[in-house]
Coordinates of C-alpha atoms and ligand atoms in Angstrom, one line a residue:
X565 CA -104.5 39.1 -5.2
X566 CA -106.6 36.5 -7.2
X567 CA -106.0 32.8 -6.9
X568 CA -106.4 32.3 -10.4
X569 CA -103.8 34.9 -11.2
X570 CA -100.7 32.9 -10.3
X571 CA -98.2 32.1 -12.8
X572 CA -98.7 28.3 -13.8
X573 CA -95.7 27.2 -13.2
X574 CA -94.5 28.8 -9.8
X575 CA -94.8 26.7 -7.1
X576 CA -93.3 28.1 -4.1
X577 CA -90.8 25.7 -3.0
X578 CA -91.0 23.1 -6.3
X579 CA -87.9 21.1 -6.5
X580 CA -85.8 22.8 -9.6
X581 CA -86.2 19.3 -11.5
X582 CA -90.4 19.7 -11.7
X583 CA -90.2 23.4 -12.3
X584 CA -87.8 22.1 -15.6
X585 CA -90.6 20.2 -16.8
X586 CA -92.5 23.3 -17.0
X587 CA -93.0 25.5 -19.3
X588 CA -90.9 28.7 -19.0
X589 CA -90.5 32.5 -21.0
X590 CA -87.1 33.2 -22.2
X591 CA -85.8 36.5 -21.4
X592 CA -84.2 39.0 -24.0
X593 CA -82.9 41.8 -21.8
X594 CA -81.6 44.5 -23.9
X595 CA -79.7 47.2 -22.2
X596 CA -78.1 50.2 -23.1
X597 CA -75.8 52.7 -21.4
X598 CA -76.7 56.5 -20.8
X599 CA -79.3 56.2 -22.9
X600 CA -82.1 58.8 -20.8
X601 CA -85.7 58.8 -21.2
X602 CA -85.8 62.1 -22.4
X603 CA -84.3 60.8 -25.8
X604 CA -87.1 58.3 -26.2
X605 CA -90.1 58.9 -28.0
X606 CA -92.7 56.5 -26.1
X607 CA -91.2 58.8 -23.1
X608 CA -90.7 62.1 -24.5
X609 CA -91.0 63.5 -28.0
X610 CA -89.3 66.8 -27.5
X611 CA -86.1 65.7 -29.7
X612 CA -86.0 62.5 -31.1
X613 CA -88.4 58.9 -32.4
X614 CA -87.3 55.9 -32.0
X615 CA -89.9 53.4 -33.3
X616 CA -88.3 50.2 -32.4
X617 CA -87.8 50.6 -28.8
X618 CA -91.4 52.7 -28.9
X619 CA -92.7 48.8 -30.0
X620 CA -91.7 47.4 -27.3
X621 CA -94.0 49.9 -24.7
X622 CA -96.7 49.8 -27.1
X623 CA -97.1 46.1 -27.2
X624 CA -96.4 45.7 -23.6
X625 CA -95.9 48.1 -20.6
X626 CA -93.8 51.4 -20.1
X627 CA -92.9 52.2 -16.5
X628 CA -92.5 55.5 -15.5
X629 CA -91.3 55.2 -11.9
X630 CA -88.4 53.3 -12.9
X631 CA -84.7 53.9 -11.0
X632 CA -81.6 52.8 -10.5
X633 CA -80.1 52.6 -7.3
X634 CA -76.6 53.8 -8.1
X635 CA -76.3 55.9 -11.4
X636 CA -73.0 54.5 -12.5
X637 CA -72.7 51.7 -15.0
X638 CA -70.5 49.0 -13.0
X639 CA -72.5 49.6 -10.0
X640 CA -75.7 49.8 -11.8
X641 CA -74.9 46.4 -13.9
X642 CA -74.0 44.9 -10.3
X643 CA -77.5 46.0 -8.8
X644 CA -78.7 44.7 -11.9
X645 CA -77.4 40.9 -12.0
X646 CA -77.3 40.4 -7.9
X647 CA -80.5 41.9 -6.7
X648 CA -78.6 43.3 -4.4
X649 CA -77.5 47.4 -3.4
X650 CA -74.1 48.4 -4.1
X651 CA -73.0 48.2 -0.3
X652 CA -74.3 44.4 -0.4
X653 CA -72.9 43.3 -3.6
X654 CA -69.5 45.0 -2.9
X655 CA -69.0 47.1 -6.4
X656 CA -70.0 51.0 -5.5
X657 CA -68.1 52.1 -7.9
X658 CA -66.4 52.0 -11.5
X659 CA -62.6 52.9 -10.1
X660 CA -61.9 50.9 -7.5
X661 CA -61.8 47.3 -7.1
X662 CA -63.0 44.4 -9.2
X663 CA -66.7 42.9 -9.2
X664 CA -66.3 39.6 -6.9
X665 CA -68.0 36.9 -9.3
X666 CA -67.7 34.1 -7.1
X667 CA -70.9 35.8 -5.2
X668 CA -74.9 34.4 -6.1
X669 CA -75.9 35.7 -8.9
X670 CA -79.3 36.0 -10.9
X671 CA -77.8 34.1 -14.2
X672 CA -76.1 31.8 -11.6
X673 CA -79.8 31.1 -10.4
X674 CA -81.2 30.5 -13.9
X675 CA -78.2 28.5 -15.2
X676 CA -79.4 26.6 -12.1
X677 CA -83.1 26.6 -12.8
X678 CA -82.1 25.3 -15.7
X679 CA -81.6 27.8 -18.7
X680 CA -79.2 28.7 -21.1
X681 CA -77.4 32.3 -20.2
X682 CA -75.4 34.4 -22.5
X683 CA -73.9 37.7 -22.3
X684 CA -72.9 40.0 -25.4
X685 CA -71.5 43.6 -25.1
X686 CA -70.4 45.8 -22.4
X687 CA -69.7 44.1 -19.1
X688 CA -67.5 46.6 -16.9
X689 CA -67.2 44.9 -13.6
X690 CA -63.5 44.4 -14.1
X691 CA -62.8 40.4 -13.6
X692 CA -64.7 38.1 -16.2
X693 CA -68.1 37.1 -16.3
X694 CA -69.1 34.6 -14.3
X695 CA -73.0 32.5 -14.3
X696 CA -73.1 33.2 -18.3
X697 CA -72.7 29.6 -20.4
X698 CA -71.4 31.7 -23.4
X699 CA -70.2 35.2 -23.2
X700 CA -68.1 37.9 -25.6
X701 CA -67.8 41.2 -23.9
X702 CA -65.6 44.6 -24.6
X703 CA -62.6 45.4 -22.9
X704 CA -64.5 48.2 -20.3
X705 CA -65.6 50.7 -22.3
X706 CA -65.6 49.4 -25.7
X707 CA -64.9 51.1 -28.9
X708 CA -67.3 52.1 -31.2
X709 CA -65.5 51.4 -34.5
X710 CA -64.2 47.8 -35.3
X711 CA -64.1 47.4 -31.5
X712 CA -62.2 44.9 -29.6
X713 CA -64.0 42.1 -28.1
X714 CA -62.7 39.4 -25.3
X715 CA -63.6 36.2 -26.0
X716 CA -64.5 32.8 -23.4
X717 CA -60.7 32.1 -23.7
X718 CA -59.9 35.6 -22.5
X719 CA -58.2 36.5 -25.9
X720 CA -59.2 39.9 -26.9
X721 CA -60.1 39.8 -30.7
X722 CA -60.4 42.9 -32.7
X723 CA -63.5 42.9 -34.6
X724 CA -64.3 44.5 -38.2
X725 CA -67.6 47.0 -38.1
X726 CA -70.1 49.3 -35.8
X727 CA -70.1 48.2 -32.4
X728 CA -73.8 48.3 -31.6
X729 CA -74.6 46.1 -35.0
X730 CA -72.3 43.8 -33.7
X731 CA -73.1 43.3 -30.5
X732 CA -76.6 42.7 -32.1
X733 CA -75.5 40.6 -34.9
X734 CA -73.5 38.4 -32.0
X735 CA -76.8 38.0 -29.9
X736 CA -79.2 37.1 -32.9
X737 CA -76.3 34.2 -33.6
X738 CA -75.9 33.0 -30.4
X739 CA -80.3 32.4 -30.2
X740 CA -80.1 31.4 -33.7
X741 CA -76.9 28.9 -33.8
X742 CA -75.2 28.7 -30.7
X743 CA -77.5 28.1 -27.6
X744 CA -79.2 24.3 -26.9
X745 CA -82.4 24.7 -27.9
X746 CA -83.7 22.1 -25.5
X747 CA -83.7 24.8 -22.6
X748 CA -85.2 28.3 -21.8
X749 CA -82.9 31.1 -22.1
X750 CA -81.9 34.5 -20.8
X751 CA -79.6 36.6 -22.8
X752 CA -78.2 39.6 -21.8
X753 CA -77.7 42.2 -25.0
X754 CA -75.8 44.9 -23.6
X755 CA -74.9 48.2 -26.0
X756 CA -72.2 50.3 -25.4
X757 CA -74.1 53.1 -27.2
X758 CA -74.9 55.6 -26.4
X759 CA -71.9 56.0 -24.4
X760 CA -69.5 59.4 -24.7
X761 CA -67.9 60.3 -26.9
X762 CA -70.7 59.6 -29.6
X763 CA -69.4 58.2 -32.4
X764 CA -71.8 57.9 -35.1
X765 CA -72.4 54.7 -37.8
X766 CA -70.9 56.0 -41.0
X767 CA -75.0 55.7 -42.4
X768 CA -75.9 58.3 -40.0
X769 CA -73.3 60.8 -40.3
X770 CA -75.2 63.2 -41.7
X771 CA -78.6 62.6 -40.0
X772 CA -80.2 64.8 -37.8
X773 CA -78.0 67.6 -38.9
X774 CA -80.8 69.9 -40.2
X775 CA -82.7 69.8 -36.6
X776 CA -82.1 72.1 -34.2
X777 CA -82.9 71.1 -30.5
X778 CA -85.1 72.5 -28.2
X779 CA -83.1 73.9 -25.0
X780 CA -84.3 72.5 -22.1
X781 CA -85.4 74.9 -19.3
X782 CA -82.9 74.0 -17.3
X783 CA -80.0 74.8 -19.4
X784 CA -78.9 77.7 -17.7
X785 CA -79.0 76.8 -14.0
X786 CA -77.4 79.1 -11.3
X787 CA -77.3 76.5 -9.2
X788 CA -78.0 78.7 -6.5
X789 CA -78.8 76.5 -3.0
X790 CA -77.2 73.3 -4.3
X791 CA -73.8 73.4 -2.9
X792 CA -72.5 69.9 -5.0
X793 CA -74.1 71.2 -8.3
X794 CA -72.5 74.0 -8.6
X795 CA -69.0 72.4 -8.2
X796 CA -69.2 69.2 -10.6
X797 CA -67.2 69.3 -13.8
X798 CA -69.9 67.8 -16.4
X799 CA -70.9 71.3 -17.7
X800 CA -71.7 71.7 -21.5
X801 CA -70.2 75.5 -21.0
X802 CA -67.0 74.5 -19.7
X803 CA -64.3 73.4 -22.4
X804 CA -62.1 71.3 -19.7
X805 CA -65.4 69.5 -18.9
X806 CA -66.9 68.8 -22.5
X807 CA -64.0 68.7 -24.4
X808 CA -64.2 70.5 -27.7
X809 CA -62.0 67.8 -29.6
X810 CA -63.1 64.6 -28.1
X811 CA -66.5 65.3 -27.7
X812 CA -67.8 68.3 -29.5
X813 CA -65.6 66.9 -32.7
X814 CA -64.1 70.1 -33.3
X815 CA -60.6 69.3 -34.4
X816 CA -58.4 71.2 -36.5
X817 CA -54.5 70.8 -37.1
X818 CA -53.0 72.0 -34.2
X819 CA -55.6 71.6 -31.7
X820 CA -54.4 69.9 -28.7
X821 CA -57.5 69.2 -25.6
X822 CA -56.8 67.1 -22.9
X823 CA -58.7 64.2 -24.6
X824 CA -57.7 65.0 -28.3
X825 CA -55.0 61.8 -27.7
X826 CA -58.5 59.6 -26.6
X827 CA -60.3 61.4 -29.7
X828 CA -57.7 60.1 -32.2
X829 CA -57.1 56.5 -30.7
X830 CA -61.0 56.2 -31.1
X831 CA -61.1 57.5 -35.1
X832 CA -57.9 55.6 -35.4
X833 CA -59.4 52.4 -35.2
X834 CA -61.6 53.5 -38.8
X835 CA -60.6 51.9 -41.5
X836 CA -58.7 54.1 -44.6
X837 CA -62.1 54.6 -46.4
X838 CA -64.2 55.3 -43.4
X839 CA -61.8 57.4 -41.7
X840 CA -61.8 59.5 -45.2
X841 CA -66.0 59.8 -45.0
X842 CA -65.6 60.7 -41.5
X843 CA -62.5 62.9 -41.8
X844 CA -64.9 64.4 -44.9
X845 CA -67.9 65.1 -42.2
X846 CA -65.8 66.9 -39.4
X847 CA -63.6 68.7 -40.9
X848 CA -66.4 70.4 -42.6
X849 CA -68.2 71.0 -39.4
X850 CA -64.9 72.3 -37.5
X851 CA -64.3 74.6 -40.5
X852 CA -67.7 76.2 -40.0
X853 CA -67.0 76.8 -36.2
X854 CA -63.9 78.8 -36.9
X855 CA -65.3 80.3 -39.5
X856 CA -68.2 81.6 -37.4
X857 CA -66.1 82.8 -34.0
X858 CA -68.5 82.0 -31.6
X859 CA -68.4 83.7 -28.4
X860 CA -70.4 82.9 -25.2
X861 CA -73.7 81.7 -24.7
X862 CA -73.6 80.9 -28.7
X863 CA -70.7 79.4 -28.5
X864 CA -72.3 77.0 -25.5
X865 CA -75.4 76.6 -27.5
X866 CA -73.2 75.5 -30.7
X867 CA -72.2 72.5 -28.0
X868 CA -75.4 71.4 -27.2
X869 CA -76.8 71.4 -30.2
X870 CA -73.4 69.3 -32.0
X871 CA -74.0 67.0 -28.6
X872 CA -77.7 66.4 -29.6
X873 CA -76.6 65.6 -32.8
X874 CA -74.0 63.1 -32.5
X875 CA -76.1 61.7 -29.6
X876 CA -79.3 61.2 -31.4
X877 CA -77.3 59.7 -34.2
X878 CA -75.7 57.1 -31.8
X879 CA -79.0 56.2 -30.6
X880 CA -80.8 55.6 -34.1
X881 CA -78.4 52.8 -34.4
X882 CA -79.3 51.1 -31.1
X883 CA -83.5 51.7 -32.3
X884 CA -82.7 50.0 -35.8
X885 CA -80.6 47.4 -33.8
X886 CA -83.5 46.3 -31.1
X887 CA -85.5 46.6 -34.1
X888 CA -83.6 44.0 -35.9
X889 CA -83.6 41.8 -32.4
X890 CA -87.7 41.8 -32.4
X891 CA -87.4 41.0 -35.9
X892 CA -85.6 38.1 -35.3
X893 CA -87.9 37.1 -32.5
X894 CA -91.1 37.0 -34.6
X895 CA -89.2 35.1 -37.9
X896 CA -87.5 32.4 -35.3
X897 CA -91.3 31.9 -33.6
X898 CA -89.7 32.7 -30.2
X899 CA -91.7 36.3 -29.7
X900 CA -94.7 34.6 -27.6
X901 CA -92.7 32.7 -25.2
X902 CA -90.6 35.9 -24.8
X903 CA -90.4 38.5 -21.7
X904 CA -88.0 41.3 -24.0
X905 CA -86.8 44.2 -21.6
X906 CA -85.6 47.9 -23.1
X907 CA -83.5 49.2 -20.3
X908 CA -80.6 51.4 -19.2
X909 CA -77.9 51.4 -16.9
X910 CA -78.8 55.2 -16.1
X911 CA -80.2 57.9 -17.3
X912 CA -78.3 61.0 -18.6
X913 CA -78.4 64.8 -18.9
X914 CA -79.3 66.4 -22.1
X915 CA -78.2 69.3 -21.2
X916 CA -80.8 69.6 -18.1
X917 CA -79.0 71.9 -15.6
X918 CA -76.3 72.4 -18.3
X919 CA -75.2 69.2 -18.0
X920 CA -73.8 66.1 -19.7
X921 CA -73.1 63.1 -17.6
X922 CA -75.3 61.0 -14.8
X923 CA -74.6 60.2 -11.4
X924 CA -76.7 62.5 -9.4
X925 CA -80.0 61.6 -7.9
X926 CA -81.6 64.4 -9.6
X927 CA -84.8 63.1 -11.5
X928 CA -82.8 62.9 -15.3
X929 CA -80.2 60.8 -14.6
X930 CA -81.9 58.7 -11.0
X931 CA -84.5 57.6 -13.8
X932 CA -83.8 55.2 -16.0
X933 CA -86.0 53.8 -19.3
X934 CA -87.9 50.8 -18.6
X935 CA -90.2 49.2 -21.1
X936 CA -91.2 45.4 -21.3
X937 CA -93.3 43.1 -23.5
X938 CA -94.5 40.3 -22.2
X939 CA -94.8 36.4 -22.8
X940 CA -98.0 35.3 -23.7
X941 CA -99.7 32.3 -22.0
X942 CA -98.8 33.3 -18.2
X943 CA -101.3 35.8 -16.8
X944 CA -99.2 38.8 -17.9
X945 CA -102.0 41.1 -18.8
X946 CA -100.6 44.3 -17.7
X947 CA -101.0 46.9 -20.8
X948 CA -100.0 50.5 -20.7
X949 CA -98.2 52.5 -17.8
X950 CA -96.8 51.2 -14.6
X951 CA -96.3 53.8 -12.1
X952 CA -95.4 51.6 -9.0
X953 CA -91.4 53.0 -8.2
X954 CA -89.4 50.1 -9.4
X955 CA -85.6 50.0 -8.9
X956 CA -83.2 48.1 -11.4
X957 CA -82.3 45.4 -7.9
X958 CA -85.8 44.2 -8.9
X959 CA -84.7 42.6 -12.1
X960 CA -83.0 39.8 -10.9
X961 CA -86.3 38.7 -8.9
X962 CA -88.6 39.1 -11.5
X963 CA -86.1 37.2 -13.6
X964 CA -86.1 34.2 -11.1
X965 CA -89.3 34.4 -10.4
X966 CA -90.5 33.8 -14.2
X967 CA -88.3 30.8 -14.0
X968 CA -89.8 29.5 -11.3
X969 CA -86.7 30.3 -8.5
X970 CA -87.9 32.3 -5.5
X971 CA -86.3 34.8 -4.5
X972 CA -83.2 34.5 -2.7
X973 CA -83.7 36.0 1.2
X974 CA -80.3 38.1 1.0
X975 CA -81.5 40.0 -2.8
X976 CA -82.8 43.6 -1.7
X977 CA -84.8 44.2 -4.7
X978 CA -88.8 42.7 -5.7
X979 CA -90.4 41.0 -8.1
X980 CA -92.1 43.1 -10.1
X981 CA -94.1 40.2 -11.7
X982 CA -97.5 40.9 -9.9
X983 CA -97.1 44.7 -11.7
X984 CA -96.7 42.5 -14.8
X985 CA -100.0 40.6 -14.1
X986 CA -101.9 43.9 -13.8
X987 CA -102.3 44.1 -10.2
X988 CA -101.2 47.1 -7.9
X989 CA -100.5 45.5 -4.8
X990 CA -101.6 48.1 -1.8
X991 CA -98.0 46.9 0.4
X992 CA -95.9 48.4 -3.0
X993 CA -92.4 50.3 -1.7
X994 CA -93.5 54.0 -1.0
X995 CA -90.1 54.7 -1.2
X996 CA -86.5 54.3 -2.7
X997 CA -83.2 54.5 -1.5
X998 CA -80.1 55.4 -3.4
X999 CA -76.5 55.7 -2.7
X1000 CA -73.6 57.3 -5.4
X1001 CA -69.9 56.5 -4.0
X1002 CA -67.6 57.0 -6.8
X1003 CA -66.3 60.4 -5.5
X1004 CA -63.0 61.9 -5.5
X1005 CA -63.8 61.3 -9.9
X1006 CA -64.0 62.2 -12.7
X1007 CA -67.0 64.8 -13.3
X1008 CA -66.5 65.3 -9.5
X1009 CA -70.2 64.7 -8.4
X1010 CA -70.3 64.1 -4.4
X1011 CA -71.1 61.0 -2.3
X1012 CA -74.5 61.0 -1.4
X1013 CA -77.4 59.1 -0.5
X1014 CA -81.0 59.5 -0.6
X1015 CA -84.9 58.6 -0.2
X1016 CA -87.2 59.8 -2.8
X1017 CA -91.2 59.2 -2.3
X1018 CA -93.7 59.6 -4.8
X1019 CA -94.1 63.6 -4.1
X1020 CA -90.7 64.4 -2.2
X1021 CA -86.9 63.6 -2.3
X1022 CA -84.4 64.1 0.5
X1023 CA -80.4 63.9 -0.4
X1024 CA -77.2 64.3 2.0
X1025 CA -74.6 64.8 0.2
X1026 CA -71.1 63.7 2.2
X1027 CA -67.4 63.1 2.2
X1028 CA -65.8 66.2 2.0
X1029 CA -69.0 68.3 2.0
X1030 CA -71.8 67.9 4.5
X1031 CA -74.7 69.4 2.5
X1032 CA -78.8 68.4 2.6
X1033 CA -81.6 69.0 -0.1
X1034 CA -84.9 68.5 -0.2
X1035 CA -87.2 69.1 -3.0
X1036 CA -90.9 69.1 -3.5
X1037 CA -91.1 66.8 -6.8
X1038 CA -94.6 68.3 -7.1
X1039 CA -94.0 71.5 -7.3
X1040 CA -90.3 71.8 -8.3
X1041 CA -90.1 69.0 -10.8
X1042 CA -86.6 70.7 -12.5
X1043 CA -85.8 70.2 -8.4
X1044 CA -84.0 73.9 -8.7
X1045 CA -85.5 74.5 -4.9
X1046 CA -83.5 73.3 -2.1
X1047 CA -86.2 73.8 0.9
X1048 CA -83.9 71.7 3.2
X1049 CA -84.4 73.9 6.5
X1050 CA -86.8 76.3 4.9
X1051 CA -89.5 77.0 8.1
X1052 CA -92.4 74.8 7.3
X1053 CA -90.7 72.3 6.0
X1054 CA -89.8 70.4 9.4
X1055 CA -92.2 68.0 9.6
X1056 CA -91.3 66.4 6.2
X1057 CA -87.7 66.2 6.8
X1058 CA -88.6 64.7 10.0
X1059 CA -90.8 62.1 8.1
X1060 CA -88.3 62.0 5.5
X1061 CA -85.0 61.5 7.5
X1062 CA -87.0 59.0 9.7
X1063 CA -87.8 57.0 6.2
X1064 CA -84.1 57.1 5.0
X1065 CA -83.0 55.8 8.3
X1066 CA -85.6 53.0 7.9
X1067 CA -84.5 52.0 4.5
X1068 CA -80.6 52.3 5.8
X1069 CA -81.3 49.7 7.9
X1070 CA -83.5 47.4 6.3
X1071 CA -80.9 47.1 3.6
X1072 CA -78.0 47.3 5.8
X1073 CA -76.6 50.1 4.5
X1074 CA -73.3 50.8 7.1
X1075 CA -73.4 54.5 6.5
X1076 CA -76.5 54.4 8.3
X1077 CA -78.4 58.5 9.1
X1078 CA -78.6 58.6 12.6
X1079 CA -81.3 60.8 13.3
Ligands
SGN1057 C1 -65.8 57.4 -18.8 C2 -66.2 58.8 -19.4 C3 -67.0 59.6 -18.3 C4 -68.1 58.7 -17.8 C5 -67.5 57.4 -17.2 C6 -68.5 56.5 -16.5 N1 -65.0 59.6 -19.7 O1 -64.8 57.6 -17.8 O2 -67.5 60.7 -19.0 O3 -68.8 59.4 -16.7 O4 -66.9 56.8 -18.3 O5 -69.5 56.2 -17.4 S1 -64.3 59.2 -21.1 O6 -63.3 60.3 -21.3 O7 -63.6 58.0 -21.0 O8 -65.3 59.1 -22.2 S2 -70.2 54.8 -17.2 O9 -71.5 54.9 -17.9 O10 -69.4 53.7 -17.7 O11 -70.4 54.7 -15.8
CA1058 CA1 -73.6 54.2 -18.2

């Protein structure tokens, strides 16, 4: 590492009031949920382009290694704002229990340091926010259409309009009008596009309707030698998985899914005019299903292709959206002194495997998009691809560490900042760890954990089910080869049971492999 190459203002142990002297980058994190690398153009071009977010990666760096540690939005968002792995931070999972927000947290740390926090969008850790000096947040899940939205006095207000222009149009008015512009500051943008059940912006009803999408290799998968894969229940194909009413939008009088009553309390929040446009739009496509009596595979083709659709539309608001954010940055002069961030809380299957849904540490959904542009003025040269593995518990480091806050011993994750500076340091992690929890659930995906190196991956699933896999990233990228106990593969397991053990314990994991 160069001398010269260190940030101006870190000094190792400065006292908070010298590092608030100094000049500091603000931080515009921008985060999605289940939006999925494989639906973003500076990624993958296969389906969709979306420009704005494609910005950020080509004026600053894309990583390609990126991961979560836990593909679940609460626990991912925890990971996210402690540094810390789900078994440290205490949220595993989105069903049980409430996120403890009396624990350190990384806006804590930089309300501390000095900046100004705020929070807009989904939240999902159950009790309030806590470390944020203004915050408005959706109940859970949120709405798409004139969504409610709980305010600092815990009132839940219901709000007119699309839900990902108004989470925007809250977060350009906070910077704009309601933070103290004497100060640094972090907000935290946080869509809940492009979450199920895909409710498009009236604008974009009728987009992507004449495109037909690719079917990815994967679609039909056996799922022969993957015990958990083959019992999950986030199957395209299967109409008590992905509903036909409530997500493929297929609703006729009469029809009655077991999510038709979630499907109508989420149109029933449109307004008399929109609800007539949309009303317009559906009917006309569920009139063209019946009237075209599909059967089998065509039938589970129609699916995907009405899930691509309704997806991609989703997701062309959220591109105009961060669009209209970097906008605003370059009018307000605040895009040079500005670290922005494109994330997600997960990745997502598009069908891959047959699938909708996350939560397995398969590649699609273990991944998660991860593009950054940098402040100028600090020695963050780095340009292009990063292909160090980075984990989403390394955002709360890097975060400190840009505002001049070391990192605190008990956070598990790294600062990624000498990555930003262009360096590849040789000690880099040469492995992550993962660990799912939220099983008996919905979709029913098995407990597991994991290690995945840059060439091989090694999962136990557990609970109810005592199943290994092991796959050869290499050669089996679509990872459809379990080779767990296949002869020749012992040494690896050894090496790669011996590495999951390591990481169990240097993050305290209690589930701990004994080998
Ligand atoms: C809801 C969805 C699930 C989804 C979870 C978790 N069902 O329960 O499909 O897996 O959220 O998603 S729904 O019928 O309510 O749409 S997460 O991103 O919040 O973790
Ligand atoms: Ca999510």
């Amino acid at each position: 590492m160069k001398k010269n190459k260190a940030l101006p203002f870190v000094a190792a142990i400065a006292p908070l009031a010298a590092i608030a002297q100094q000049q500091r980058p603000n931080i515009v994190y921008i985060m999605t949920d289940d939006h999925t690398a494989q639906m973003m153009s500076c990624y993958d071009t296969t389906h969709v382009r979306t420009p704005n977010l494609d910005r950020i990666a080509r004026d600053g760096v894309r990583f390609v290694n990126s991961y979560v540690a836990n593909s679940l939005s609460g626990p991912s968002r925890a990971c996210m704002i402690t540094g810390k792995h789900s078994h440290n931070n205490g949220f595993t999972n989105n069903e049980h229990g409430i996120f403890d927000g009396s624990q350190p947290t990384m806006p804590k740390y930089l309300r501390e340091a000095g900046y100004q926090t705020c929070l807009i969008g989904k939240w999902h850790l159950h009790s309030l926010p806590t470390g944020f000096d203004y915050w408005n947040i959706v109940p859970g899940q949120g709405e798409y259409y004139n969504p409610d939205f709980i305010t600092q006095q815990n009132d839940t207000v219901r709000e007119k309009g699309y839900i990902t222009n108004l989470v925007t149009d809250k977060s350009i008015d906070w910077m704009e009008n309601k933070r103290d512009k004497t100060k640094p500051f972090a907000i935290f943008i946080h869509h809940k596009a492009v979450h199920r059940d895909w409710l498009p912006e009236m604008k974009y009803l009728h987009e992507y309707e004449d495109q037909t999408f690719k079917l990815p290799e994967t679609f039909y998968d056996d799922y022969a030698g993957r015990q958990a894969a083959g019992v999950t229940e986030m199957e395209i194909a299967n109409d008590k998985h992905m509903d036909m009413v409530y997500d493929v939008k297929v609703y006729r009088p009469g029809d009655r899914t077991r999510l038709t009553w979630l499907y109508q309390y989420m149109i029933g929040r449109l307004n008399t005019a929109d609800r007539a446009t949309y009303d317009y739009f559906y009917d006309s496509i569920s009139a063209d299903y019946t009237r075209r009596g599909l059967q089998g595979r065509d039938k589970i083709e129609y699916k995907y292709q009405r899930y691509m659709r309704d997806y991609a539309k989703v997701l062309k608001s959220v591109d105009d959206n961060v669009g209209r954010v970097l906008d605003y940055l370059e009018k307000a002069g605040l895009a040079d002194n500005t670290l922005v961030v494109y994330t997600s809380d997960q990745g997502f299957y598009m069908g891959e495997h047959g699938w909708f849904d996350k939560r397995f540490m398969y590649e699609e959904s273990l991944n998660t998009p991860l593009v950054m542009r940098m402040p100028k003025g600090y020695g963050l040269d780095a340009k292009g691809d990063i292909t160090e593995m980075v984990q989403n518990i390394d955002y709360a480091p890097t975060f400190l560490e840009l505002a001049g806050v070391p990192t605190p011993k008990d956070m598990d994750g790294v600062s990624i900042v000498p990555l930003l500076r262009g360096e590849h340091p040789k000690n880099w992690r040469k492995s992550i760890y993962y660990h799912f929890y939220e099983y008996p659930a919905e979709h029913a995906v098995k407990r597991h954990y994991g290690v995945r190196t840059e060439r091989y991956k090694l999962i136990h699933f557990y609970n109810d089910i005592d199943a290994w896999e092991l796959y050869d990233l290499h050669t089996d990228p679509n990872e459809l080869h379990n080779l767990y106990g296949q002869p020749g593969t012992e040494k690896i397991t050894k090496e790669l049971r011996r590495e999951l053990e390591r990481l169990q314990k240097q993050y305290h994991d209690p589930i701990i492999e004994k080998n």
